[in-house]
Amino acid sequence: MILADKIIELRKKSGMSQEELAEKLGVSRQSVSKWEGAQSMPDLNRILQLSQIFEVSTDYLLKDSMEESDTVKDKSMTNDTEPPLRIVKMGEADSYLKDNSKFALRIAVSVAMFIISFSPMIVIDALSNDSEIGSVIGVSIMFVLIALGVINIILAALKMGKYKFITDESFEPEYGVSGMAKECAEKFHPVYSLSIASAVGLFITCFIPVIVTDEMFGKWTTASTALMFVMIAVGVFLIVRAGIIKSGFEKLYDESQYSKLRKKSDEKTGKIIGAYWCIITAVYLAVSFLTFRWNITWVIWPVAALLTPVVKLIAESVNKEK
């Protein structure tokens, strides 16, 4: 029995129409009709899906001489088999990329807010006649900005939750999806390269304002310190936004690099980075409240920001070894 006849026989035994089988496979009814008419052959991925749907081996489907009775899978083992991969269609992929771009912007803005949230405190403390009142107002503004950033991240993550099948699970892109995503990635590459180069330049030069004012006035001025924070925030914004957008393209056009193991590794790395910033925040608050040297302890943040890439590399290395 040839493959075409086997598909017809198995489909009818399962009580499925051509439309129902096509929907399960993520193809058109015409494709199923051509397979059953021996006008075309399903590709390897479809063969695997047919094997899982009809609970037969791929050998039975591909070898004309094999009988179904020799290869039907044990029903007691079906609970251990992997379900067919979800098909990501062109419309879903396009929506994901648009929403991922908005997600990248929101996350980048929130992270930048965390960094510049200390600038108002420094400025107010320097301009206020009463240092205690200035510190209270500055710390209050800092916590408001941090709270707004956290809320923005939570809302953005909730909105992207509908794409969990792309970000956290394995899937199969519909024909044309990978090509579209790769083309978009190639167009975005110059923007990505410019963003990374600009961020590195900002990180390297962010201390120039404070060095210059220290040489000219014998101390770091409020304006130079605030400017340093702004430069760091802009650099981090560029890296975070470009990285998230680039990652979105890669998830669609190179699914092989984003297997379940890779996605679990990325999730663990994200948790480590999150824990790192929680620890930095706790250290900053503890040191600041114990010493009341708010005008000095802010240095913890630019140093922590510059060390973040190192922490990420270490986390990724540890996850790969596991």
Coordinates of C-alpha atoms in Angstrom, one line a residue:
M1 CA 0.0 0.0 0.0
I2 CA 1.4 3.4 -1.0
L3 CA 1.5 6.4 1.3
A4 CA -1.5 8.1 -0.4
D5 CA -3.7 5.1 0.3
K6 CA -2.4 4.8 3.9
I7 CA -3.3 8.4 4.6
I8 CA -6.8 7.9 3.2
E9 CA -7.3 4.7 5.2
L10 CA -5.9 6.2 8.5
R11 CA -7.9 9.4 8.1
K12 CA -11.2 7.5 7.6
K13 CA -10.4 5.2 10.5
S14 CA -9.9 8.3 12.7
G15 CA -13.2 9.7 11.5
M16 CA -11.6 12.9 10.1
S17 CA -12.4 14.8 7.0
Q18 CA -9.7 16.3 4.8
E19 CA -10.5 19.7 6.3
E20 CA -10.0 18.4 9.9
L21 CA -6.8 16.7 9.1
A22 CA -5.5 19.8 7.3
E23 CA -6.3 21.9 10.3
K24 CA -4.4 19.6 12.6
L25 CA -1.4 19.7 10.3
G26 CA -1.6 23.4 9.7
V27 CA -1.9 23.0 5.9
S28 CA -4.6 23.6 3.3
R29 CA -7.3 21.0 2.4
Q30 CA -5.8 21.0 -1.1
S31 CA -2.5 19.8 0.2
V32 CA -4.1 16.8 1.9
S33 CA -6.1 16.1 -1.3
K34 CA -2.9 16.1 -3.3
W35 CA -1.2 13.7 -0.9
E36 CA -4.2 11.3 -1.1
G37 CA -4.2 11.6 -4.8
A38 CA -0.5 10.8 -5.0
Q39 CA 0.1 14.1 -6.7
S40 CA 2.6 15.3 -4.1
M41 CA 4.4 14.0 -1.0
P42 CA 4.3 15.6 2.5
D43 CA 7.6 16.8 3.9
L44 CA 9.4 15.2 6.7
N45 CA 7.8 17.3 9.4
R46 CA 4.4 16.5 8.1
I47 CA 5.3 12.8 8.1
L48 CA 6.2 13.1 11.7
Q49 CA 3.0 14.8 12.5
L50 CA 0.9 12.2 10.6
S51 CA 2.7 9.5 12.6
Q52 CA 1.7 11.2 15.9
I53 CA -1.9 12.0 14.9
F54 CA -2.6 8.4 13.6
E55 CA -0.4 6.7 16.2
V56 CA 1.6 4.8 13.6
S57 CA 5.4 4.6 13.0
T58 CA 7.0 6.7 10.3
D59 CA 8.3 3.4 8.8
Y60 CA 4.8 2.3 8.2
L61 CA 4.0 5.5 6.4
L62 CA 7.1 5.5 4.2
K63 CA 7.5 1.8 3.5
D64 CA 4.9 0.4 1.1
S65 CA 5.5 -3.2 2.2
M66 CA 4.8 -2.6 5.9
E67 CA 1.4 -3.5 7.4
E68 CA -0.2 -1.3 10.0
S69 CA -0.6 -4.2 12.4
D70 CA 3.2 -4.4 12.6
T71 CA 3.8 -0.8 13.5
V72 CA 0.7 0.6 15.4
K73 CA 1.9 2.2 18.6
D74 CA 0.9 0.8 21.9
K75 CA -2.1 2.8 23.2
S76 CA -0.7 2.7 26.7
M77 CA 2.4 4.6 25.5
T78 CA 0.5 7.5 23.8
N79 CA 0.6 9.6 26.9
D80 CA 4.4 9.7 26.7
T81 CA 4.5 10.9 23.1
E82 CA 5.2 14.6 22.2
P83 CA 2.2 16.4 20.8
P84 CA 2.5 17.9 17.3
L85 CA 4.3 21.2 17.2
R86 CA 2.2 24.2 16.9
I87 CA 2.3 25.9 13.5
V88 CA 3.1 29.7 13.7
K89 CA 1.3 31.3 10.8
M90 CA 2.3 34.5 9.0
G91 CA -0.3 36.6 10.6
E92 CA 0.7 35.4 14.1
A93 CA 4.4 36.0 13.3
D94 CA 3.7 39.6 12.0
S95 CA 1.6 40.4 15.1
Y96 CA 4.3 39.0 17.4
L97 CA 7.1 41.1 15.8
K98 CA 5.0 44.3 16.1
D99 CA 4.1 43.6 19.7
N100 CA 7.7 42.6 20.5
S101 CA 8.9 45.9 19.2
K102 CA 6.5 47.7 21.5
F103 CA 7.5 45.4 24.3
A104 CA 11.2 46.2 23.7
L105 CA 10.5 49.9 23.9
R106 CA 8.6 49.6 27.2
I107 CA 11.2 47.4 28.8
A108 CA 14.0 49.7 27.7
V109 CA 12.2 52.8 29.0
S110 CA 11.5 51.1 32.4
V111 CA 15.2 50.1 32.8
A112 CA 16.3 53.6 31.9
M113 CA 13.8 55.0 34.4
F114 CA 15.5 52.8 37.1
I115 CA 18.8 54.4 36.3
I116 CA 17.8 58.0 36.1
S117 CA 15.5 57.8 39.1
F118 CA 18.5 58.9 41.2
S119 CA 19.2 62.0 39.3
P120 CA 16.2 64.0 40.8
M121 CA 17.4 63.0 44.3
I122 CA 20.9 64.3 43.6
V123 CA 19.7 67.6 42.0
I124 CA 17.1 68.3 44.7
D125 CA 19.6 67.5 47.5
A126 CA 22.1 69.9 46.0
L127 CA 19.6 72.8 45.5
S128 CA 17.7 72.4 48.7
N129 CA 18.6 74.6 51.7
D130 CA 17.5 71.8 54.1
S131 CA 19.4 68.7 53.2
E132 CA 17.0 66.4 55.2
I133 CA 13.9 67.7 53.4
G134 CA 15.8 67.5 50.0
S135 CA 16.7 63.9 50.7
V136 CA 13.2 63.0 51.6
I137 CA 11.7 64.6 48.5
G138 CA 14.5 63.1 46.3
V139 CA 14.0 59.6 47.7
S140 CA 10.3 59.8 47.3
I141 CA 10.6 60.8 43.6
M142 CA 13.1 57.9 43.2
F143 CA 10.7 55.3 44.5
V144 CA 7.8 56.7 42.4
L145 CA 9.9 56.4 39.2
I146 CA 11.0 52.9 40.2
A147 CA 7.4 51.9 41.0
L148 CA 6.2 53.2 37.6
G149 CA 9.0 51.3 35.8
V150 CA 8.0 48.1 37.6
I151 CA 4.3 48.5 36.8
N152 CA 5.2 49.2 33.1
I153 CA 7.3 46.0 32.9
I154 CA 4.5 43.9 34.5
L155 CA 1.9 45.3 32.1
A156 CA 4.2 44.8 29.1
A157 CA 5.0 41.2 30.2
L158 CA 1.3 40.4 30.6
K159 CA 0.5 41.7 27.1
M160 CA 3.2 39.4 25.6
G161 CA 1.9 36.4 27.5
K162 CA -0.3 35.4 24.6
Y163 CA 2.9 34.7 22.6
K164 CA 4.2 32.1 25.2
F165 CA 4.1 29.4 22.5
I166 CA 6.8 31.4 20.6
T167 CA 8.9 32.6 23.5
D168 CA 8.8 29.5 25.8
E169 CA 7.9 26.5 23.6
S170 CA 9.0 24.8 20.4
F171 CA 7.0 25.5 17.3
E172 CA 7.1 25.1 13.5
P173 CA 6.9 28.2 11.4
E174 CA 4.6 28.2 8.4
Y175 CA 6.2 28.5 5.0
G176 CA 7.4 32.0 4.4
V177 CA 7.6 33.0 8.2
S178 CA 11.3 32.2 8.5
G179 CA 12.1 34.1 5.4
M180 CA 10.1 37.1 6.4
A181 CA 11.7 37.2 9.9
K182 CA 15.2 36.8 8.4
E183 CA 14.6 39.6 6.0
C184 CA 13.4 41.9 8.8
A185 CA 16.4 40.9 10.9
E186 CA 18.8 41.8 8.0
K187 CA 17.1 45.2 7.7
F188 CA 17.3 45.8 11.4
H189 CA 21.0 44.8 11.7
P190 CA 22.4 48.2 10.9
V191 CA 20.2 49.7 13.6
Y192 CA 21.3 47.0 16.0
S193 CA 25.0 47.6 15.3
L194 CA 24.6 51.4 15.7
S195 CA 22.7 51.0 18.9
I196 CA 25.4 48.7 20.5
A197 CA 28.2 50.9 19.2
S198 CA 26.5 54.1 20.5
A199 CA 25.8 52.4 23.9
V200 CA 29.5 51.4 24.3
G201 CA 30.5 54.9 23.4
L202 CA 28.2 56.4 26.0
F203 CA 29.5 54.0 28.7
I204 CA 33.1 54.9 27.9
T205 CA 32.5 58.6 27.9
C206 CA 29.9 58.9 30.7
F207 CA 32.6 59.8 33.3
I208 CA 34.0 62.6 31.2
P209 CA 31.6 65.3 32.6
V210 CA 32.4 64.5 36.2
I211 CA 36.1 64.3 35.5
V212 CA 36.1 67.7 33.8
T213 CA 34.1 69.4 36.5
D214 CA 36.2 67.8 39.2
E215 CA 39.3 69.3 37.5
M216 CA 37.7 72.7 37.0
F217 CA 35.9 73.1 40.3
G218 CA 37.5 70.6 42.5
K219 CA 34.4 68.6 42.9
W220 CA 31.7 66.8 41.0
T221 CA 28.9 69.2 40.2
T222 CA 25.2 68.3 40.3
A223 CA 24.8 68.9 36.6
S224 CA 27.7 66.6 35.6
T225 CA 26.5 63.8 37.9
A226 CA 23.0 64.0 36.5
L227 CA 24.4 64.0 33.0
M228 CA 26.4 60.9 33.7
F229 CA 23.3 59.1 34.8
V230 CA 21.4 60.2 31.7
M231 CA 24.3 58.9 29.4
I232 CA 24.3 55.5 31.2
A233 CA 20.5 55.3 31.0
V234 CA 20.5 56.1 27.3
G235 CA 23.2 53.5 26.6
V236 CA 21.3 50.8 28.6
F237 CA 18.0 51.8 26.8
L238 CA 19.7 51.3 23.3
I239 CA 21.1 47.9 24.3
V240 CA 17.9 46.6 25.9
R241 CA 15.6 47.7 23.1
A242 CA 17.9 46.5 20.3
G243 CA 18.6 43.2 22.0
I244 CA 14.9 42.3 22.6
I245 CA 13.9 43.2 19.0
K246 CA 16.8 41.1 17.6
S247 CA 15.9 38.2 19.8
G248 CA 12.3 38.3 18.5
F249 CA 13.5 38.0 14.9
E250 CA 15.8 35.1 15.8
K251 CA 13.1 33.2 17.6
L252 CA 11.1 33.1 14.3
Y253 CA 13.8 32.5 11.6
D254 CA 16.1 30.2 13.6
E255 CA 13.9 28.1 15.8
S256 CA 16.7 25.5 15.9
Q257 CA 18.7 27.8 18.0
Y258 CA 15.8 28.4 20.4
S259 CA 15.0 24.8 21.5
K260 CA 13.3 24.1 24.7
L261 CA 16.7 23.8 26.4
R262 CA 17.8 27.2 25.1
K263 CA 14.6 28.8 26.2
K264 CA 14.9 27.3 29.6
S265 CA 18.5 28.6 29.8
D266 CA 17.3 32.1 28.7
E267 CA 14.6 32.0 31.4
K268 CA 17.2 31.1 34.1
T269 CA 19.5 33.8 32.9
G270 CA 16.7 36.4 33.1
K271 CA 15.9 35.3 36.7
I272 CA 19.6 35.6 37.7
I273 CA 19.8 39.2 36.2
G274 CA 16.6 40.0 38.0
A275 CA 18.0 38.7 41.3
Y276 CA 21.2 40.6 40.7
W277 CA 19.3 43.9 40.4
C278 CA 17.2 43.1 43.5
I279 CA 20.5 42.5 45.5
I280 CA 21.9 45.8 44.1
T281 CA 18.8 47.7 45.2
A282 CA 18.9 46.1 48.7
V283 CA 22.6 46.9 49.1
Y284 CA 22.1 50.5 47.9
L285 CA 19.2 51.1 50.3
A286 CA 20.9 49.5 53.2
V287 CA 24.1 51.4 52.8
S288 CA 22.3 54.7 52.1
F289 CA 20.0 54.5 55.1
L290 CA 22.8 53.3 57.4
T291 CA 25.3 56.1 56.4
F292 CA 22.9 58.8 55.1
R293 CA 25.5 59.5 52.5
W294 CA 23.0 59.7 49.6
N295 CA 25.3 62.0 47.7
I296 CA 27.9 59.3 47.5
T297 CA 26.1 55.9 47.6
W298 CA 24.5 56.6 44.1
V299 CA 27.8 55.5 42.6
I300 CA 26.6 51.9 43.3
W301 CA 24.2 52.2 40.3
P302 CA 26.5 53.2 37.4
V303 CA 29.0 50.5 38.6
A304 CA 26.2 47.9 38.8
A305 CA 25.0 48.9 35.3
L306 CA 28.5 48.5 33.8
L307 CA 28.8 45.1 35.5
T308 CA 25.5 43.8 34.2
P309 CA 26.9 42.4 30.9
V310 CA 29.6 40.5 32.9
V311 CA 26.9 39.0 35.2
K312 CA 24.9 38.0 32.2
L313 CA 27.9 36.3 30.5
I314 CA 28.6 34.4 33.7
A315 CA 25.0 33.3 34.1
E316 CA 24.8 32.1 30.5
S317 CA 28.1 30.1 30.9
V318 CA 26.8 28.4 34.1
N319 CA 23.5 27.5 32.4
K320 CA 25.3 26.1 29.4
E321 CA 27.5 23.9 31.6
K322 CA 24.4 22.5 33.3

